[in-house]
CSV table of C-alpha atoms and ligand atoms in Angstrom, one decimal:
chain,number,residue,atom,x,y,z
A,30,MET,CA,-16.3,-23.1,-1.0
A,31,LYS,CA,-14.3,-25.9,-0.8
A,32,PRO,CA,-11.0,-26.8,-2.3
A,33,THR,CA,-11.5,-28.8,-4.6
A,34,TYR,CA,-11.4,-26.3,-7.5
A,35,ARG,CA,-7.5,-26.0,-7.0
A,36,SER,CA,-7.3,-30.3,-7.9
A,37,PHE,CA,-9.2,-29.3,-11.2
A,38,PHE,CA,-6.6,-26.7,-12.0
A,39,GLY,CA,-4.1,-28.3,-10.4
A,40,LEU,CA,-3.2,-25.5,-8.2
A,41,GLN,CA,-0.9,-25.5,-6.5
A,42,LYS,CA,-1.9,-23.1,-3.9
A,43,GLU,CA,-4.6,-20.9,-3.5
A,44,PRO,CA,-4.8,-18.2,-6.0
A,45,PHE,CA,-5.0,-15.0,-6.0
A,46,GLY,CA,-4.2,-14.4,-2.4
A,47,SER,CA,-2.1,-11.0,-0.7
A,48,ASP,CA,0.4,-12.9,1.1
A,49,LEU,CA,2.8,-11.9,-1.7
A,50,PRO,CA,6.9,-11.6,-1.3
A,51,ILE,CA,8.3,-8.9,-2.2
A,52,GLU,CA,10.1,-11.1,-5.1
A,53,GLU,CA,5.9,-11.7,-6.8
A,54,ILE,CA,5.0,-9.2,-6.6
A,55,LEU,CA,3.9,-7.4,-10.3
A,56,LEU,CA,6.2,-4.8,-11.6
A,57,THR,CA,3.4,-2.8,-13.6
A,58,THR,CA,4.7,0.7,-14.9
A,59,GLU,CA,2.2,2.4,-12.8
A,60,LEU,CA,4.6,0.5,-9.5
A,61,GLY,CA,8.0,1.4,-11.4
A,62,ASP,CA,6.5,5.3,-11.0
A,63,VAL,CA,5.4,5.1,-7.5
A,64,ARG,CA,9.0,3.4,-6.6
A,65,GLU,CA,11.0,5.5,-8.6
A,66,ARG,CA,8.7,8.6,-6.4
A,67,PHE,CA,9.1,7.1,-3.4
A,68,ASP,CA,13.4,6.6,-3.5
A,69,TYR,CA,13.1,10.2,-4.7
A,70,VAL,CA,11.3,11.3,-1.6
A,71,LEU,CA,13.6,9.8,0.6
A,72,ARG,CA,16.4,11.5,-1.1
A,73,ILE,CA,15.7,14.8,-1.3
A,74,GLY,CA,13.4,14.5,1.5
A,75,GLY,CA,10.2,16.4,2.0
A,76,ILE,CA,6.6,14.6,1.8
A,77,GLY,CA,5.5,12.1,-0.4
A,78,LEU,CA,1.6,11.4,-1.5
A,79,LEU,CA,0.4,7.9,-3.6
A,80,THR,CA,-4.0,7.8,-3.8
A,81,GLY,CA,-5.7,5.5,-5.2
A,82,GLU,CA,-9.0,4.0,-5.0
A,83,ILE,CA,-10.0,0.9,-2.6
A,84,GLY,CA,-8.1,-2.2,-3.4
A,85,SER,CA,-6.1,-1.1,-6.0
A,86,GLY,CA,-3.3,-1.7,-4.3
A,87,LYS,CA,-1.5,1.2,-2.4
A,88,SER,CA,-0.4,-1.1,0.6
A,89,THR,CA,1.7,-3.7,-2.0
A,90,ALA,CA,3.4,-0.9,-3.8
A,91,LEU,CA,4.4,0.4,-0.4
A,92,ARG,CA,4.9,-2.7,0.6
A,93,TYR,CA,7.6,-3.8,-2.7
A,94,ALA,CA,9.0,-0.2,-2.4
A,95,ALA,CA,9.7,-0.4,1.2
A,96,GLY,CA,10.9,-4.0,0.4
A,97,LYS,CA,13.3,-3.1,-2.0
A,98,LEU,CA,15.5,-0.9,0.8
A,99,HIS,CA,19.1,-2.0,1.5
A,100,PRO,CA,18.0,-3.5,5.6
A,101,ALA,CA,22.3,-1.9,6.6
A,102,GLU,CA,20.9,1.7,4.7
A,103,TYR,CA,17.5,2.2,5.4
A,104,TYR,CA,15.2,1.7,9.1
A,105,SER,CA,11.1,2.7,7.4
A,106,LEU,CA,8.6,3.1,10.4
A,107,TYR,CA,5.6,1.4,8.8
A,108,VAL,CA,2.1,2.8,10.4
A,109,THR,CA,-1.5,2.1,9.4
A,110,ALA,CA,-3.4,5.5,10.3
A,111,THR,CA,-6.6,5.1,12.7
A,112,THR,CA,-9.6,8.4,13.1
A,113,GLY,CA,-7.7,8.1,16.5
A,114,SER,CA,-5.8,11.6,18.0
A,115,ILE,CA,-2.6,12.7,16.8
A,116,LEU,CA,-1.5,11.1,20.2
A,117,GLU,CA,-2.0,8.1,19.0
A,118,LEU,CA,0.0,8.0,16.3
A,119,TYR,CA,2.9,9.6,17.7
A,120,ARG,CA,2.5,5.9,20.3
A,121,GLN,CA,2.1,4.4,16.6
A,122,ILE,CA,5.5,5.9,15.7
A,123,LEU,CA,7.5,5.5,18.9
A,124,THR,CA,6.2,1.8,19.0
A,125,GLU,CA,8.3,1.6,15.4
A,126,LEU,CA,11.0,3.2,17.4
A,127,GLY,CA,10.6,0.8,19.9
A,128,ILE,CA,9.8,2.7,22.4
A,129,GLU,CA,6.7,2.3,23.8
A,130,GLN,CA,5.5,5.6,26.0
A,131,CYS,CA,1.7,5.8,26.5
A,132,SER,CA,2.3,9.9,28.0
A,133,SER,CA,-0.8,12.1,27.5
A,134,SER,CA,2.5,14.4,26.3
A,135,LYS,CA,2.7,16.1,23.0
A,136,ALA,CA,5.6,17.3,23.4
A,137,MET,CA,6.6,15.3,25.6
A,138,LEU,CA,5.4,12.4,22.3
A,139,THR,CA,7.5,14.1,19.3
A,140,ARG,CA,10.2,15.0,21.9
A,141,LEU,CA,10.7,10.8,22.4
A,142,ILE,CA,10.1,10.3,18.9
A,143,ARG,CA,12.4,13.5,18.2
A,144,GLN,CA,15.7,11.9,20.2
A,145,GLY,CA,14.6,8.1,18.9
A,146,ILE,CA,15.1,9.5,15.1
A,147,LEU,CA,17.9,11.4,15.7
A,148,GLU,CA,20.0,8.7,17.5
A,149,LEU,CA,19.4,6.4,14.0
A,150,VAL,CA,20.5,9.2,12.3
A,151,GLU,CA,23.3,11.1,13.9
A,152,GLY,CA,24.3,8.1,16.1
A,153,LYS,CA,23.8,4.8,13.9
A,154,LYS,CA,24.3,6.8,10.8
A,155,MET,CA,20.8,5.3,9.1
A,156,LYS,CA,18.4,7.0,6.7
A,157,THR,CA,15.2,6.5,7.8
A,158,ALA,CA,10.8,6.5,6.5
A,159,LEU,CA,8.1,7.6,7.4
A,160,ILE,CA,5.3,5.1,5.7
A,161,ILE,CA,1.5,6.3,7.1
A,162,ASP,CA,-1.1,4.0,5.0
A,163,GLU,CA,-5.0,5.1,5.6
A,164,ALA,CA,-3.7,8.5,5.8
A,165,SER,CA,-7.2,9.3,4.4
A,166,LEU,CA,-8.3,8.4,7.9
A,167,LEU,CA,-6.1,11.1,10.0
A,168,ARG,CA,-8.7,13.8,11.8
A,169,MET,CA,-7.9,17.5,10.2
A,170,GLU,CA,-5.8,17.8,13.5
A,171,VAL,CA,-4.1,15.3,12.9
A,172,PHE,CA,-3.7,17.1,9.4
A,173,CYS,CA,-2.5,21.1,11.4
A,174,GLU,CA,0.1,19.6,13.3
A,175,LEU,CA,1.9,16.7,11.4
A,176,HIS,CA,4.9,18.2,9.4
A,177,THR,CA,6.6,19.1,13.2
A,178,ILE,CA,7.4,15.7,13.8
A,179,CYS,CA,9.4,16.2,10.6
A,180,GLN,CA,11.4,19.2,11.4
A,181,PHE,CA,14.9,19.0,12.8
A,182,ASP,CA,17.7,21.4,13.4
A,183,LYS,CA,15.2,24.4,12.9
A,184,ASP,CA,13.1,22.6,10.2
A,185,SER,CA,16.9,23.0,8.3
A,186,LYS,CA,17.7,18.6,8.0
A,187,PRO,CA,15.0,16.0,6.2
A,188,TYR,CA,16.1,13.8,9.1
A,189,LEU,CA,12.6,11.6,9.2
A,190,PRO,CA,10.8,11.8,5.2
A,191,LEU,CA,7.5,11.3,5.0
A,192,ILE,CA,4.7,9.2,3.0
A,193,LEU,CA,1.2,9.4,3.1
A,194,ALA,CA,-0.7,7.4,1.6
A,195,GLY,CA,-4.7,6.4,1.1
A,196,GLN,CA,-8.0,7.0,-0.2
A,197,GLY,CA,-8.5,10.3,-2.8
A,198,SER,CA,-9.8,11.9,0.0
A,199,LEU,CA,-7.2,12.7,2.0
A,200,ILE,CA,-6.1,14.8,-1.2
A,201,ASP,CA,-9.3,17.5,0.0
A,202,LYS,CA,-8.0,17.4,3.6
A,203,LEU,CA,-5.0,18.3,2.4
A,204,CYS,CA,-6.4,21.3,0.1
A,205,TYR,CA,-8.1,22.4,3.1
A,206,LYS,CA,-6.2,25.9,5.0
A,207,SER,CA,-4.5,24.2,8.1
A,208,SER,CA,-3.5,21.1,6.0
A,209,ALA,CA,-1.5,23.5,4.3
A,210,PRO,CA,2.3,24.0,5.9
A,211,LEU,CA,2.3,20.1,5.7
A,212,ALA,CA,1.0,19.6,1.7
A,213,SER,CA,3.4,22.9,1.5
A,214,ARG,CA,6.1,20.0,1.6
A,215,ILE,CA,4.6,16.7,-0.4
A,216,ILE,CA,7.1,17.1,-3.4
A,217,CYS,CA,5.3,14.8,-6.0
A,218,ARG,CA,2.9,12.1,-5.2
A,219,ALA,CA,1.1,8.9,-7.5
A,220,HIS,CA,-2.9,7.3,-8.4
A,221,LEU,CA,-3.1,4.2,-8.9
A,222,GLN,CA,-6.1,4.3,-11.3
A,223,GLY,CA,-7.6,0.7,-11.7
A,224,LEU,CA,-5.2,-1.2,-15.2
A,225,ASP,CA,-6.8,-1.5,-18.0
A,226,LYS,CA,-8.2,-4.3,-20.3
A,227,GLU,CA,-4.4,-5.8,-21.3
A,228,GLY,CA,-3.4,-5.5,-17.8
A,229,MET,CA,-5.6,-7.5,-15.9
A,230,ALA,CA,-5.3,-9.9,-18.9
A,231,GLN,CA,-1.2,-10.3,-17.3
A,232,TYR,CA,-2.4,-9.4,-14.1
A,233,LEU,CA,-4.8,-12.6,-13.7
A,234,LEU,CA,-2.3,-14.8,-15.4
A,235,HIS,CA,0.4,-13.9,-12.8
A,236,HIS,CA,-1.7,-14.4,-10.2
A,237,LEU,CA,-2.0,-18.7,-12.0
A,238,ARG,CA,1.7,-19.0,-13.0
A,239,LEU,CA,2.4,-17.6,-8.9
A,240,ALA,CA,-0.3,-21.0,-8.4
A,241,GLY,CA,1.8,-23.1,-10.5
A,242,VAL,CA,0.2,-22.7,-13.3
A,243,LYS,CA,0.9,-21.7,-16.8
A,244,LYS,CA,-2.1,-22.0,-19.6
A,245,PRO,CA,-4.5,-19.1,-19.6
A,246,LEU,CA,-7.4,-20.5,-17.5
A,247,PHE,CA,-9.4,-17.9,-18.4
A,248,ASP,CA,-10.8,-17.3,-21.6
A,249,GLU,CA,-11.4,-13.9,-23.4
A,250,SER,CA,-15.0,-12.9,-22.4
A,251,ALA,CA,-13.5,-13.9,-18.7
A,252,THR,CA,-10.8,-11.0,-18.7
A,253,THR,CA,-13.2,-9.0,-19.7
A,254,ALA,CA,-15.9,-9.7,-16.8
A,255,ILE,CA,-13.8,-10.0,-14.0
A,256,HIS,CA,-11.8,-6.6,-15.9
A,257,GLN,CA,-15.8,-4.3,-15.9
A,258,GLY,CA,-17.0,-6.6,-13.0
A,259,SER,CA,-13.8,-4.8,-10.9
A,260,GLY,CA,-12.5,-1.5,-13.2
A,261,GLY,CA,-9.5,-3.3,-12.6
A,262,LEU,CA,-9.6,-2.4,-8.9
A,263,LEU,CA,-7.6,-5.2,-7.9
A,264,ARG,CA,-8.8,-7.1,-4.5
A,265,LYS,CA,-11.7,-7.0,-6.1
A,266,ALA,CA,-10.5,-8.9,-9.5
A,267,ASN,CA,-9.2,-11.2,-6.5
A,268,HIS,CA,-12.5,-12.2,-6.1
A,269,LEU,CA,-14.4,-12.2,-9.4
A,270,ALA,CA,-11.3,-14.4,-10.8
A,271,ARG,CA,-10.9,-16.8,-7.9
A,272,GLY,CA,-14.6,-16.8,-7.3
A,273,ALA,CA,-14.8,-18.2,-11.7
A,274,LEU,CA,-12.4,-20.7,-10.7
A,275,MET,CA,-14.6,-22.4,-7.7
A,276,ALA,CA,-17.9,-22.4,-10.9
A,277,ALA,CA,-16.0,-23.3,-13.8
A,278,ALA,CA,-15.1,-26.5,-11.4
A,279,ALA,CA,-18.0,-26.3,-9.5
A,280,GLU,CA,-19.9,-27.3,-13.4
A,281,LYS,CA,-16.5,-29.4,-14.3
A,282,CYS,CA,-15.2,-26.9,-17.4
A,283,ALA,CA,-11.6,-25.7,-18.5
A,284,THR,CA,-12.4,-22.5,-19.4
A,285,VAL,CA,-13.4,-19.7,-17.3
A,286,SER,CA,-16.4,-17.8,-19.0
A,287,ALA,CA,-17.8,-14.9,-18.7
A,288,GLU,CA,-20.8,-16.4,-17.0
A,289,HIS,CA,-18.5,-18.2,-14.5
A,290,VAL,CA,-17.8,-15.0,-13.7
A,291,ARG,CA,-21.4,-13.6,-13.3
A,292,ILE,CA,-21.6,-15.9,-11.2
A,293,ALA,CA,-19.1,-15.3,-8.8
A,294,ALA,CA,-20.5,-11.8,-9.3
A,295,THR,CA,-22.8,-12.4,-6.8
A,296,GLU,CA,-21.3,-13.2,-3.9
A,297,VAL,CA,-19.2,-10.2,-3.7
A,298,PHE,CA,-19.6,-6.1,-3.2
B,26,ATP,N1,1.0,-5.4,-7.8
B,26,ATP,C1,0.9,-6.5,-7.7
B,26,ATP,N2,0.9,-8.0,-7.8
B,26,ATP,C2,0.3,-8.9,-7.0
B,26,ATP,N3,0.0,-8.3,-6.8
B,26,ATP,C3,-1.0,-6.8,-6.3
B,26,ATP,C4,-0.2,-6.5,-7.3
B,26,ATP,N4,-1.2,-4.9,-6.5
B,26,ATP,C5,-2.1,-5.2,-5.9
B,26,ATP,N5,-1.8,-6.6,-5.6
B,26,ATP,C6,-3.0,-8.1,-5.4
B,26,ATP,O1,-4.3,-6.8,-4.9
B,26,ATP,C7,-4.5,-6.5,-3.5
B,26,ATP,C8,-5.2,-5.5,-2.9
B,26,ATP,O2,-4.3,-4.6,-2.7
B,26,ATP,P1,-3.9,-3.6,-1.7
B,26,ATP,O3,-4.5,-4.4,-0.3
B,26,ATP,O4,-2.2,-3.7,-1.4
B,26,ATP,O5,-4.7,-2.3,-1.8
B,26,ATP,P2,-4.4,-1.2,-1.1
B,26,ATP,O6,-5.1,0.5,-2.8
B,26,ATP,O7,-4.2,-0.9,-0.1
B,26,ATP,O8,-6.9,-1.1,-0.6
B,26,ATP,P3,-6.8,-0.2,0.2
B,26,ATP,O9,-7.8,0.9,0.1
B,26,ATP,O10,-8.3,-1.7,1.3
B,26,ATP,O11,-6.2,0.1,1.9
B,26,ATP,C9,-3.4,-7.6,-3.0
B,26,ATP,O12,-3.7,-8.2,-1.5
B,26,ATP,C10,-2.1,-8.4,-4.5
B,26,ATP,O13,-3.2,-9.3,-4.0
B,27,MG,MG1,-4.5,-0.9,1.5
């Protein structure tokens, strides 16, 4: 696991990293679709849904869409959900609003959230967005009443648009009758699937370029193996691609083949 493979291939940094600045995120069609829906939810108010398999690029897509908002115009609140109670979620939202509060009163916490949002929207003339990532982790009891924090002036003012992102089980939770008030406010949804083979070839090239290498290091068989081994899912593709580069460098092969991907696959899940 030594970084010597980097000098072997002339890579200027660790390739296939997760810390991409917004401008280095690959603009796929799916990402464009997510951004379009994200902007629609913010314009109209209401709720948008983003689902996808593990490692399909949901958080990156949220980061991309939120990163494109003008900071002087938008105040976005980004929360990573937990399996905790709704009180914990409310406290997370308050932290995003810059308010630390340890009260256990639901009424008090919702009142503070409302005040914070009103201050932003009516006081500072800003637009807001609440983004809840990993929302599939939320308890059913949270789904029952989450819509209430988005209600302003007797549910007539869409001051707090909401984006929910998570795995497919999020849809199952929204299909319960008790989640109907929340589900009825959803105005659009997007689902991220794995990339197809052509998309994967472009994805691999993109990450190599970001690491300073312009030529394609993966041969056709390696691209197919990464595509098949990852199911087109990006995090797994990252791990397979990086591992395969290391395996190829260890054998002093200038091109990565399917056999190197197979070696890498023995180390990852
Ligand atoms: N559009 C993109 N351009 C470049 N790299 C990407 C893109 N989307 C995702 N990635 C890469 O794939 C990795 C996994 O993406 P991400 O963490 O967004 O997936 P996720 O669907 O949120 O996963 P999880 O289900 O575990 O939350 C990222 O760390 C990043 O390296
Ligand atoms: Mg994620």
